[in-house]
Coordinates of C-alpha atoms and ligand atoms in Angstrom, one line a residue:
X1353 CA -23.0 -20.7 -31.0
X1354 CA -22.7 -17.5 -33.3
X1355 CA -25.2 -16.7 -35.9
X1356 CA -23.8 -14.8 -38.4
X1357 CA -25.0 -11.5 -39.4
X1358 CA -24.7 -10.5 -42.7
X1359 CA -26.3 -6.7 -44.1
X1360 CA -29.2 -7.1 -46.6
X1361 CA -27.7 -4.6 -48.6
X1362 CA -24.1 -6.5 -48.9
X1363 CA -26.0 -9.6 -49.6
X1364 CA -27.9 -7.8 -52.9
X1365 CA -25.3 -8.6 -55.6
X1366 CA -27.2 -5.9 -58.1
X1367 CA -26.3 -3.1 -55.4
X1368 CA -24.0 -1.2 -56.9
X1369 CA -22.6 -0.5 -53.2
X1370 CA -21.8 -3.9 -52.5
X1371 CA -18.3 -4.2 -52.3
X1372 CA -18.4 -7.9 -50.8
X1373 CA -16.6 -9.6 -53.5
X1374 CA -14.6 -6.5 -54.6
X1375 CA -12.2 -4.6 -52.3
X1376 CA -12.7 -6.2 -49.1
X1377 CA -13.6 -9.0 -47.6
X1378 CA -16.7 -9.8 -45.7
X1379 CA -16.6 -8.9 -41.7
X1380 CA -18.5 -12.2 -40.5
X1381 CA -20.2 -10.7 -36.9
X1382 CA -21.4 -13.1 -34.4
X1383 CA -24.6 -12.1 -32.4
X1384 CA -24.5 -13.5 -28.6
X1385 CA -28.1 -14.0 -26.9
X1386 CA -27.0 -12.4 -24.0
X1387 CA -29.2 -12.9 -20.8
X1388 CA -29.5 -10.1 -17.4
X1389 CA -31.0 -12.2 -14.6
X1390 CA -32.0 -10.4 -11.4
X1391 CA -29.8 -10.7 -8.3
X1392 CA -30.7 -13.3 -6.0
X1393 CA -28.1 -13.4 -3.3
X1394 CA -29.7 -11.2 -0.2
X1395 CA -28.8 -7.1 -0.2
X1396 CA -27.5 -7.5 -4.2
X1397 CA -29.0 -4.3 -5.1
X1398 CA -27.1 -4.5 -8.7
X1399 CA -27.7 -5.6 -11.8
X1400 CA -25.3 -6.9 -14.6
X1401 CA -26.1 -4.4 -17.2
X1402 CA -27.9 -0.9 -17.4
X1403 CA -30.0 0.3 -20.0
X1404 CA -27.2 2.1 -22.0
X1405 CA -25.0 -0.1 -22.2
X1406 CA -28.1 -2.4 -23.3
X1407 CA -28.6 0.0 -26.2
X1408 CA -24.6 -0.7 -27.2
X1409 CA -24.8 -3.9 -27.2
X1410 CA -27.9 -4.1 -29.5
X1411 CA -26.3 -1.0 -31.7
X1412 CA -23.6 -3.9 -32.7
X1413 CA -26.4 -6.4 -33.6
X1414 CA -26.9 -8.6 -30.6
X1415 CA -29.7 -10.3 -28.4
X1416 CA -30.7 -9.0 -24.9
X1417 CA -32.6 -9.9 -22.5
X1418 CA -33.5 -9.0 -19.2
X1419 CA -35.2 -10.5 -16.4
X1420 CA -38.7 -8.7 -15.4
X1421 CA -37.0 -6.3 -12.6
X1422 CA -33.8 -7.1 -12.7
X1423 CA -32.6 -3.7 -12.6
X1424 CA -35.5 -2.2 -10.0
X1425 CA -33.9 -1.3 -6.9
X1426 CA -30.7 0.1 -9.3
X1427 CA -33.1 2.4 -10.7
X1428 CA -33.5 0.6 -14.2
X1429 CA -37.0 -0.2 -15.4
X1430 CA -38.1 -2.7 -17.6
X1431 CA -39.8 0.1 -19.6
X1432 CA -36.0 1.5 -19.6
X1433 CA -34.7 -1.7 -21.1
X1434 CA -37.5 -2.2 -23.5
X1435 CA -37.0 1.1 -24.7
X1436 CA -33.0 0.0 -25.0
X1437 CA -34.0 -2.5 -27.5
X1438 CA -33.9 -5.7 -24.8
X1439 CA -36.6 -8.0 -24.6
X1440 CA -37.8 -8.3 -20.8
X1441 CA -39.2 -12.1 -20.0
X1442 CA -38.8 -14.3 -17.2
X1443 CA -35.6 -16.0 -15.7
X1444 CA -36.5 -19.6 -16.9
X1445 CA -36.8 -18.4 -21.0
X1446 CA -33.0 -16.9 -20.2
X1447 CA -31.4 -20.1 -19.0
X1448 CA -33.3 -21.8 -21.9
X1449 CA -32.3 -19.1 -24.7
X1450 CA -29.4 -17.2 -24.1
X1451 CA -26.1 -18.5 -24.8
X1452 CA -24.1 -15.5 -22.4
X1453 CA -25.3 -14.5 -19.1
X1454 CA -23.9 -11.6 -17.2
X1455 CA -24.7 -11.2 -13.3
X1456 CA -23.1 -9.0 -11.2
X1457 CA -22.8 -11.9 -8.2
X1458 CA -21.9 -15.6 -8.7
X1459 CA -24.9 -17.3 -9.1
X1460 CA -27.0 -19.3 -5.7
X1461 CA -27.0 -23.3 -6.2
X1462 CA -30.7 -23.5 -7.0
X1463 CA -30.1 -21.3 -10.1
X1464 CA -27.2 -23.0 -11.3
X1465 CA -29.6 -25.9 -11.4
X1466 CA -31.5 -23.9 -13.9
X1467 CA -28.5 -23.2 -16.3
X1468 CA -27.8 -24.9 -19.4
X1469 CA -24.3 -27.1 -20.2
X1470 CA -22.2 -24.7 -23.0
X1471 CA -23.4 -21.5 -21.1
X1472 CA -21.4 -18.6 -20.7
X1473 CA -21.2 -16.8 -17.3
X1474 CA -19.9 -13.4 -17.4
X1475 CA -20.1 -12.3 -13.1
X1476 CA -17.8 -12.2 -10.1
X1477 CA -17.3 -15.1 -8.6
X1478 CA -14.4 -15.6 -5.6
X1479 CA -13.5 -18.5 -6.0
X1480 CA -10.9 -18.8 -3.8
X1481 CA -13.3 -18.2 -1.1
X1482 CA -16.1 -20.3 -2.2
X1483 CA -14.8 -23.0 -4.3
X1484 CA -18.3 -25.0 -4.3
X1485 CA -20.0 -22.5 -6.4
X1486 CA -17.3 -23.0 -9.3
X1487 CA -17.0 -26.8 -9.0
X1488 CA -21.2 -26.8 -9.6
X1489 CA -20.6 -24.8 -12.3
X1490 CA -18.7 -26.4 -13.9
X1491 CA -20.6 -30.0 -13.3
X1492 CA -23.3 -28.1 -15.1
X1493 CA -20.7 -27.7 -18.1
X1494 CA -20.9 -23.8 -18.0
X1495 CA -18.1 -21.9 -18.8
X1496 CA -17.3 -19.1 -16.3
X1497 CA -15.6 -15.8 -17.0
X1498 CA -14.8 -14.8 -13.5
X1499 CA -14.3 -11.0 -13.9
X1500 CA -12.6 -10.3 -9.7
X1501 CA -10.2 -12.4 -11.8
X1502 CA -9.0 -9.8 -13.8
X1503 CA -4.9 -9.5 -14.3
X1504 CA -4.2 -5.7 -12.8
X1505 CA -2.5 -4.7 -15.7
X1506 CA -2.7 -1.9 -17.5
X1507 CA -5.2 -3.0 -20.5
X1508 CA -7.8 -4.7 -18.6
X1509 CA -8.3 -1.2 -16.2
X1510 CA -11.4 -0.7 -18.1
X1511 CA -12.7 -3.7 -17.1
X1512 CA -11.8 -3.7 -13.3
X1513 CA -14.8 -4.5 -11.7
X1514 CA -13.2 -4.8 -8.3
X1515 CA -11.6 -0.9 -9.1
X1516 CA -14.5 0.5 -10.2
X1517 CA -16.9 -1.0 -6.6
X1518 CA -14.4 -0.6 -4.5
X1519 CA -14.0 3.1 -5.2
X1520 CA -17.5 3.5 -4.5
X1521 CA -17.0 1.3 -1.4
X1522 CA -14.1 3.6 -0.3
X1523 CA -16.4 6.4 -0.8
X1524 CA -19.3 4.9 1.1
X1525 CA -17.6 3.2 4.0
X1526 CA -17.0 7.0 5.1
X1527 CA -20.6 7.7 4.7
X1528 CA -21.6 4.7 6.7
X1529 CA -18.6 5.4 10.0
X1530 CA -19.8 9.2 9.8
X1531 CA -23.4 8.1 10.3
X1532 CA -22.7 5.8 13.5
X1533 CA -20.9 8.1 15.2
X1534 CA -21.3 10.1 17.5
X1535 CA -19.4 13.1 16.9
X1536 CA -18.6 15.3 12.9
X1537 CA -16.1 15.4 11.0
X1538 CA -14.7 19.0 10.7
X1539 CA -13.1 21.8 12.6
X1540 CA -16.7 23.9 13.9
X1541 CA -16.2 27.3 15.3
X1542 CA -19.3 27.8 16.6
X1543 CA -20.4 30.7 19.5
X1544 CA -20.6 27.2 22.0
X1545 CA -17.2 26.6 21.3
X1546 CA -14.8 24.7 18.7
X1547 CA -15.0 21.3 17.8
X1548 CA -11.8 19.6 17.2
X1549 CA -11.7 17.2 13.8
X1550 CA -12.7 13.7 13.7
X1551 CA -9.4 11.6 13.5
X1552 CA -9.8 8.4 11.0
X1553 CA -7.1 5.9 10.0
X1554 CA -7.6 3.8 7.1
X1555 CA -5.8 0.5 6.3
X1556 CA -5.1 0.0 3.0
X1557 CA -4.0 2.6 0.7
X1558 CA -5.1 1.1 -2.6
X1559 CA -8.6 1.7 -4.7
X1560 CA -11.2 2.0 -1.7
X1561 CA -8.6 3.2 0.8
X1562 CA -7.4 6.6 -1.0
X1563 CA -11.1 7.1 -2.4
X1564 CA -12.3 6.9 1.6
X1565 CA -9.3 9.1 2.3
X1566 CA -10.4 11.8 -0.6
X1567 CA -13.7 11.5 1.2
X1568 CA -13.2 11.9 4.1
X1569 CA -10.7 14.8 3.6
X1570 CA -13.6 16.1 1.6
X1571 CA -15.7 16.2 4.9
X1572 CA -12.9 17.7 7.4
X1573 CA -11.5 14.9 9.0
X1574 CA -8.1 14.5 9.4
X1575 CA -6.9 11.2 7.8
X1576 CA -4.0 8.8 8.5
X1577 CA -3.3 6.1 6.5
X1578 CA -1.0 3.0 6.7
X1579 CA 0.0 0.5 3.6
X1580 CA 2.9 -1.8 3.7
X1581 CA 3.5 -0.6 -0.2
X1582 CA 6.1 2.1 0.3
X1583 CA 5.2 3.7 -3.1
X1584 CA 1.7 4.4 -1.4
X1585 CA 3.1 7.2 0.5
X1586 CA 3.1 10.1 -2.2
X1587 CA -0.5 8.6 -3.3
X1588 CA -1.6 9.4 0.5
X1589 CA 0.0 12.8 1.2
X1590 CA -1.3 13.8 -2.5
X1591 CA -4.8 13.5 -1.3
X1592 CA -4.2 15.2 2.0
X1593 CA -3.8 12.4 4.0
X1594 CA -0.8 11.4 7.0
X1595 CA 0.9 8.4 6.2
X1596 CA 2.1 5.8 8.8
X1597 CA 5.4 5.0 8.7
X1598 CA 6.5 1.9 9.2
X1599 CA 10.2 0.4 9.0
X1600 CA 11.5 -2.1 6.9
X1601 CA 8.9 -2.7 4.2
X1602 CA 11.5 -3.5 2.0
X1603 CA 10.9 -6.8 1.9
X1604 CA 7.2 -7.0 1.1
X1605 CA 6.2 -7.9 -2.6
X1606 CA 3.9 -7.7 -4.5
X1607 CA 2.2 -11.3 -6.8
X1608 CA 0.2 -10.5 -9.0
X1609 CA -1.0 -7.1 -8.4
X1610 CA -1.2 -8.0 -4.7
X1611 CA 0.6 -7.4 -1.3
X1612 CA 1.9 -11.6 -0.7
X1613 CA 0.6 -11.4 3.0
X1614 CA 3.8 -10.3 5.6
X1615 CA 6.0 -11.6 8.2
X1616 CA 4.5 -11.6 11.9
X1617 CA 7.5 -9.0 12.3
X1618 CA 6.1 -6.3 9.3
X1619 CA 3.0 -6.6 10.9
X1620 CA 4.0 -6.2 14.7
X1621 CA 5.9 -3.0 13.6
X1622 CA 3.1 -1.7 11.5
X1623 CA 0.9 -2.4 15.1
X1624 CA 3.0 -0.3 17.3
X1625 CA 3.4 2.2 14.2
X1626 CA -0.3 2.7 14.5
X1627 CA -1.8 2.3 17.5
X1628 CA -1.2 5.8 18.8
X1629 CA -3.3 7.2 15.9
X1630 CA -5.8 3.7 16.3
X1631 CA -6.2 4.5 19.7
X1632 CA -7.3 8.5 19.2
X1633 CA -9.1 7.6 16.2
X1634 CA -13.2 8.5 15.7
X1635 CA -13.5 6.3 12.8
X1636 CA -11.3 3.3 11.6
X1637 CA -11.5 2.1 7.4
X1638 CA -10.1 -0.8 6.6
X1639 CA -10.0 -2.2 3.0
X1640 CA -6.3 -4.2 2.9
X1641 CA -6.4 -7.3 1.1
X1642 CA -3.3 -9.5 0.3
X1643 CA -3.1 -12.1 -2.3
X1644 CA -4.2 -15.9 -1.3
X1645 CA -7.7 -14.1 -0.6
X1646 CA -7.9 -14.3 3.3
X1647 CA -7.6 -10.6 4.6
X1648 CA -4.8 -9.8 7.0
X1649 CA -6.1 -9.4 10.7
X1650 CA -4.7 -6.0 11.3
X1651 CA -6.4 -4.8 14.6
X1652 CA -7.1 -7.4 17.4
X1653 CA -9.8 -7.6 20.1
X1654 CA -7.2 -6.2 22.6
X1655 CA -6.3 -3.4 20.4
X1656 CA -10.0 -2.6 19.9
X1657 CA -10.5 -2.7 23.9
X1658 CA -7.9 0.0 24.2
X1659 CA -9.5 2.6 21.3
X1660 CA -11.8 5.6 22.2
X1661 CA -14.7 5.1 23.8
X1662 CA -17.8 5.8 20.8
X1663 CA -14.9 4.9 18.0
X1664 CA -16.5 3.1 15.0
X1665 CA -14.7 0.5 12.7
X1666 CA -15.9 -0.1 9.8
X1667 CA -14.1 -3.6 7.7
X1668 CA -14.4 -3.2 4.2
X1669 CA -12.4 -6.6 4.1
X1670 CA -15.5 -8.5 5.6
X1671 CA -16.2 -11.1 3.2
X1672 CA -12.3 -11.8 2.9
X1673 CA -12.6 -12.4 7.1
X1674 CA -12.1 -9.0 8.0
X1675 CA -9.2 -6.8 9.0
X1676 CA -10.5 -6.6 12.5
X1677 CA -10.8 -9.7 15.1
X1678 CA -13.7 -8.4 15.9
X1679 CA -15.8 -8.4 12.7
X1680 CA -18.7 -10.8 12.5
X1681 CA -19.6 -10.8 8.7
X1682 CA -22.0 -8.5 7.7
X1683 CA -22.9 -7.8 11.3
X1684 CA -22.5 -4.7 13.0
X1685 CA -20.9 -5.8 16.9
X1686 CA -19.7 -3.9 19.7
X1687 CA -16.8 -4.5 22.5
X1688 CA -17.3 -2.0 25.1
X1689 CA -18.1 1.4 23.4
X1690 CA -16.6 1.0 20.5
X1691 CA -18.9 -0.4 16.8
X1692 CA -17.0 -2.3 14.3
X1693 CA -19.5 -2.8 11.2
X1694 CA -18.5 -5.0 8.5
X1695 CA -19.5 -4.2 5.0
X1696 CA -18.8 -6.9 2.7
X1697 CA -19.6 -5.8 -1.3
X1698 CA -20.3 -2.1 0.0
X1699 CA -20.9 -0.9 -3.5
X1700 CA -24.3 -3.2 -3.7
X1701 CA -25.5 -0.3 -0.8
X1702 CA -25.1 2.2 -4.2
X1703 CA -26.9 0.0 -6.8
X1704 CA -27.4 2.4 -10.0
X1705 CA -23.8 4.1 -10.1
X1706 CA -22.3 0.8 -9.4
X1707 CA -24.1 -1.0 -11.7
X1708 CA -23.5 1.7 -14.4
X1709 CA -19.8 1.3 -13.9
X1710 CA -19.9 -2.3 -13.6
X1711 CA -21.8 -2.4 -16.9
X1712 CA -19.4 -0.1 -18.7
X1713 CA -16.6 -2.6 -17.3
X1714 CA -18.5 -6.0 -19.1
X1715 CA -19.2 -4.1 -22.0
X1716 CA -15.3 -3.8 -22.4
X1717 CA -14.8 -7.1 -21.1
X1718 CA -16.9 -8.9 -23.9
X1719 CA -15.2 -6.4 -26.2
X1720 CA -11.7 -8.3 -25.1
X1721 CA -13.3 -12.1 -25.3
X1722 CA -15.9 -11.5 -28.3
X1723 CA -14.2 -8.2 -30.4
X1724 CA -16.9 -10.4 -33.6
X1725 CA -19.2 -11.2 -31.4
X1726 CA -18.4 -14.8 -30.9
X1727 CA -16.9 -15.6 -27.7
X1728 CA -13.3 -17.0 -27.5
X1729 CA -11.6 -19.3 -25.4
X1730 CA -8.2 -18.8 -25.9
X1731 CA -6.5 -18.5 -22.9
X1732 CA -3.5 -17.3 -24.4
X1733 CA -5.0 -14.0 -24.1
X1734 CA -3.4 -13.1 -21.0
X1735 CA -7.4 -11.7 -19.7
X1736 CA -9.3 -15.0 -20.8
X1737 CA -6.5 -17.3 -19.6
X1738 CA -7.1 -15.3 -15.9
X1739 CA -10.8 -15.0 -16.1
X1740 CA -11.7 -18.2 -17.8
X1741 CA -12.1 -20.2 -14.7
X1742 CA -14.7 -23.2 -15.5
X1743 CA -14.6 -24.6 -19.2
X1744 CA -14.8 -27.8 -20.8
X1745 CA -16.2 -29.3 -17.4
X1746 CA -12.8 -28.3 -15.9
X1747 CA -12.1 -25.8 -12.8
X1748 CA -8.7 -23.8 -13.8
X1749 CA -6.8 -21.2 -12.2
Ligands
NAD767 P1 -6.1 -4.6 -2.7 O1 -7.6 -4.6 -2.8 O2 -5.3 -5.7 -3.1 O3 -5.6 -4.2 -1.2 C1 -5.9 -2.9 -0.7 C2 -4.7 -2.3 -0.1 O4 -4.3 -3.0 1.1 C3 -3.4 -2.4 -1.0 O5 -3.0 -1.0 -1.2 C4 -2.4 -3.2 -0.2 O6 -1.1 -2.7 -0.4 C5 -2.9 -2.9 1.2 N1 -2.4 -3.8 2.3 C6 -2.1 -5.1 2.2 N2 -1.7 -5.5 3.4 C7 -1.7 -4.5 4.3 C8 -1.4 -4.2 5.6 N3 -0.9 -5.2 6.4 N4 -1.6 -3.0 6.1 C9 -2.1 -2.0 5.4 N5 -2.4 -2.1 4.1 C10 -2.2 -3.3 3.5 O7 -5.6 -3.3 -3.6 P2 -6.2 -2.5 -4.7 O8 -7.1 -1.5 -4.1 O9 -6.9 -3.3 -5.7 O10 -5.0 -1.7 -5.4 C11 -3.7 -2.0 -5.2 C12 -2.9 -1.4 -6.3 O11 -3.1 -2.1 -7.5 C13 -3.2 0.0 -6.6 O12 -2.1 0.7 -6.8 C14 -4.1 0.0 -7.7 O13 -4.1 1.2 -8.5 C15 -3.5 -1.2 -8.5 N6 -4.5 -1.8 -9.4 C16 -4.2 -1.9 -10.7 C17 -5.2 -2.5 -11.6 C18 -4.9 -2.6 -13.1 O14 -3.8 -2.1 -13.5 N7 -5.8 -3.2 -13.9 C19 -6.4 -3.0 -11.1 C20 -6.6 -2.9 -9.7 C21 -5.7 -2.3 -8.9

C-alpha cells in the first residue's frame, strides 16, 4: 500500500549534503492516497476534511483528493481545496484510486458498493446502533477505523470526534429551544414591566451538557442541571449552573468512559429530584448517554403532560432513542403545549466549524495509526485496537 518517498537530494550520492549512508539512517515515509467523498446521508452538512488541514496533509508528502463539492454547504470550495494542493474529481476515481478514505458519516449501502476490498475508512460509524452498515463493510473487505470508537483517555482527546460535535451540539441545542419558544432568556427591566428568566434543566452534565449550560448562562437563563456522576457537581456550579441533587449515586459506575445505565431506583430518585425544576422549566436539554448505546429514557410522556404549558424539549440523545418518551427521531412533536424536538448529530446544523474541528481531530487520528505514513493495524495500540472495527473481512469490537 505505501509508496515510499525518498528526497531527490538524499538520493544524489555526489551531494555533499547527503548524509544517507553517513550519520543517520534513512526515514522511509509512506504517502497514503487519501480520498474526501461528499456526504450522502440527508442534512450531513460536513465534510471529512477542510482545506487546511488538506494543506498538512500534502506539506508531509501525501495524495488528496476531494470529491467535486464535497465541502460546499461547509463553506469549503473546490477552488479552496485546489488551492490546498488536493486534486478535486469525481466520487467513482476515489473509490478506484485512493487507498484511505475519510467521511465524516458511515457510508449509505449503495456507496459501499462502490468501495474497493483493502480500503481504509477513516468516519464515525455506530455500530452498536446499526450493525448492518459494518457487517457490509466488511463483506466488501474494507477496513474500518470507527473514530465514535475512540478510548476517552487522556491521549486520544485530540482526536475526540464525539467531544469536539457534541460541544457544538451543546452549544446549538440552546440556540435551537431559544428559537421555539415563546418567551427570552434573561431578566428584562423594561418601562412595561420585568420579565422573569427563562428556567432550563439540562440532563447530562458531560461535553454537550456543560457547553449548553455555559450557553445558556451566557444568554440569562437560569440553568439546572442533573448527572448521576457526583464529580459533575463542581463542573456545573463552576459554570453558573444549579445542580440536582440526587441521593445515593454511589453506586453508579462508570465502563469505559461511560455511565453503565442505572437501577430503576437511581432513576426514580433522580425523577422526583427533578421534576419540580422539569415541571417550571421553559426549555429542557438533554444529552445523557450511558454505555451499551441505547439512551436512558429520562422524562416520560406523563412527565411531559405535567410541564408548562409552551415548554420546549429539545433531545440531543435522538439517534441513541432519545431521553424523552416522547421523541420521534429527528421530528419535532407536540403533547399538549409543550414541543419536544429531537436533534440527532446537531453539530451537522454548523457544518464549517464542525468540520474544521472534526478535521483537526483525523488529522491527529492518522497521526496515531500512520505517524510514516503507512497505516498500521496493530491493535495493540490501545486507539487502533478500539477504533479498528472491520479488518481482514472480520467485524471486531
Ligand atoms: P456521554 O456522552 O457519555 O453522556 C453525557 C452525560 O450524560 C454524562 O455526563 C453522563 O454522566 C450523563 N448521564 C448518564 N446517565 C444519566 C442520567 N440518568 N441522568 C443524567 N445524566 C446522565 O458523556 P460525555 O459528554 O462524552 O462526557 C463524559 C465524561 O467523559 C466527561 O467528563 C468528559 O470530559 C469525559 N470524556 C473524556 C474523553 C477523553 O478523555 N478522551 C473523551 C470524551 C469524554
Amino acid at each position: 500500500q505505501a509508496i515510499h518517498l525518498l528526497n531527490p537530494e538524499e538520493l544524489d550520492t555526489t551531494n555533499p549534503k547527503n548524509t544517507i549512508n553517513k550519520k543517520r539512517p534513512l526515514r522511509m515515509f509512506g504517502v497514503m492516497k487519501i480520498g474526501v467523498v461528499k456526504e450522502r446521508r440527508p442534512g450531513e452538512l460536513r465534510v471529512g476534511l477542510v482545506p487546511g488541514v488538506v494543506k498538512t496533509l500534502v506539506s508531509k508528502g501525501h495524495e488528496v483528493m476531494v470529491e467535486t463539492n464535497a465541502g460546499f454547504a461547509a463553506g469549503c470550495l473546490d477552488a479552496m481545496y485546489t488551492e490546498a494542493g488536493a486534486t478535486v474529481v469525481d466520487a467513482a476515481t476515489i473509490y478506484s484510486t485512493a487507498n484511505v478514505i475519510v467521511r465524516v458519516a458511515s457510508p449509505l449501502p449503495e456507496e459501499i458498493q462502490h468501495m474497493r476490498s483493502g480500503t481504509v475508512l477513516i468516519s464515525t460509524v455506530f455500530a452498536k446502533r446499526q450493525p448492518e452498515i459494518a457487517t457490509a463493510l466488511s463483506n466488501a473487505g474494507v477496513s474500518v477505523f470507527a473514530l465514535d470508537a475512540l478510548p476517552r483517555i487522556t491521549r486520544a482527546q485530540v482526536m475526540d470526534v464525539l467531544s469536539s460535535q457534541n460541544n457544538l451540539a451543546g452549544y446549538k441545542a440552546v440556540l435551537v429551544g431559544a428559537n421555539a419558544m415563546g418567551r427570552i432568556f434573561p431578566l428584562m427591566t423594561t418601562a412595561a414591566g420585568t420579565v422573569k428568566p427563562s428556567t432550563v434543566l439540562i440532563y447530562g452534565a458531560g461535553v454537550a451538557g456543560l457547553q449548553a449550560l455555559a450557553t445558556a448562562r451566557r444568554l440569562g437563563a437560569v440553568v439546572h442541571v442533573t448527572d448521576l456522576r457526583p464529580e459533575t457537581r463542581e463542573q456545573v456550579e463552576s459554570l453558573g449552573g444549579r445542580f440536582v441533587s440526587v441521593d445515593g449515586l454511589d453506586d453508579v459506575k462508570v465502563v469505559g468512559g461511560y455511565v453503565a445505565a442505572a437501577a430503576d431506583d437511581v432513576l426514580q430518585r433522580q425523577k422526583e429530584a427533578v421534576n419540580k425544576v422539569l415541571y417550571s422549566a421553559d426549555l429542557v436539554i438533554t444529552t445523557a448517554l450511558v454505555a451499551g448505546g441505547q439512551a436512558p429514557c429520562l422524562i416520560t410522556q406523563e412527565q411531559v403532560e405535567k410541564m408548562k404549558p409552551g415548554a420546549v424539549i429539545v433531545d440531543l440523545a435522538a439517534d441513541a432513542g432519545g431521553n424523552c418518551a416522547c421523541t420521534d427521531g429527528a421530528n419535532t412533536t407536540t403533547v399538549g403545549a409543550v414541543t419536544i424536538i429531537g436533534c440527532p448529530q446537531l453539530a451537522a446544523s454548523i457544518p464549517n466549524t464542525a468540520s474544521e474541528l472534526y478535521a483537526k481531530n483525523v488529522l491527529a487520528f492518522i497521526g496515531e495509526i500512520a505517524p510514516e505514513g503507512t497505516v498500521s493495524f496493530d491493535v495493540q495500540n490501545e486507539i487502533i485496537g478500539s477504533t479498528l472495527i472491520v479488518h481482514n473481512g472480520e467485524v471486531r469490537n
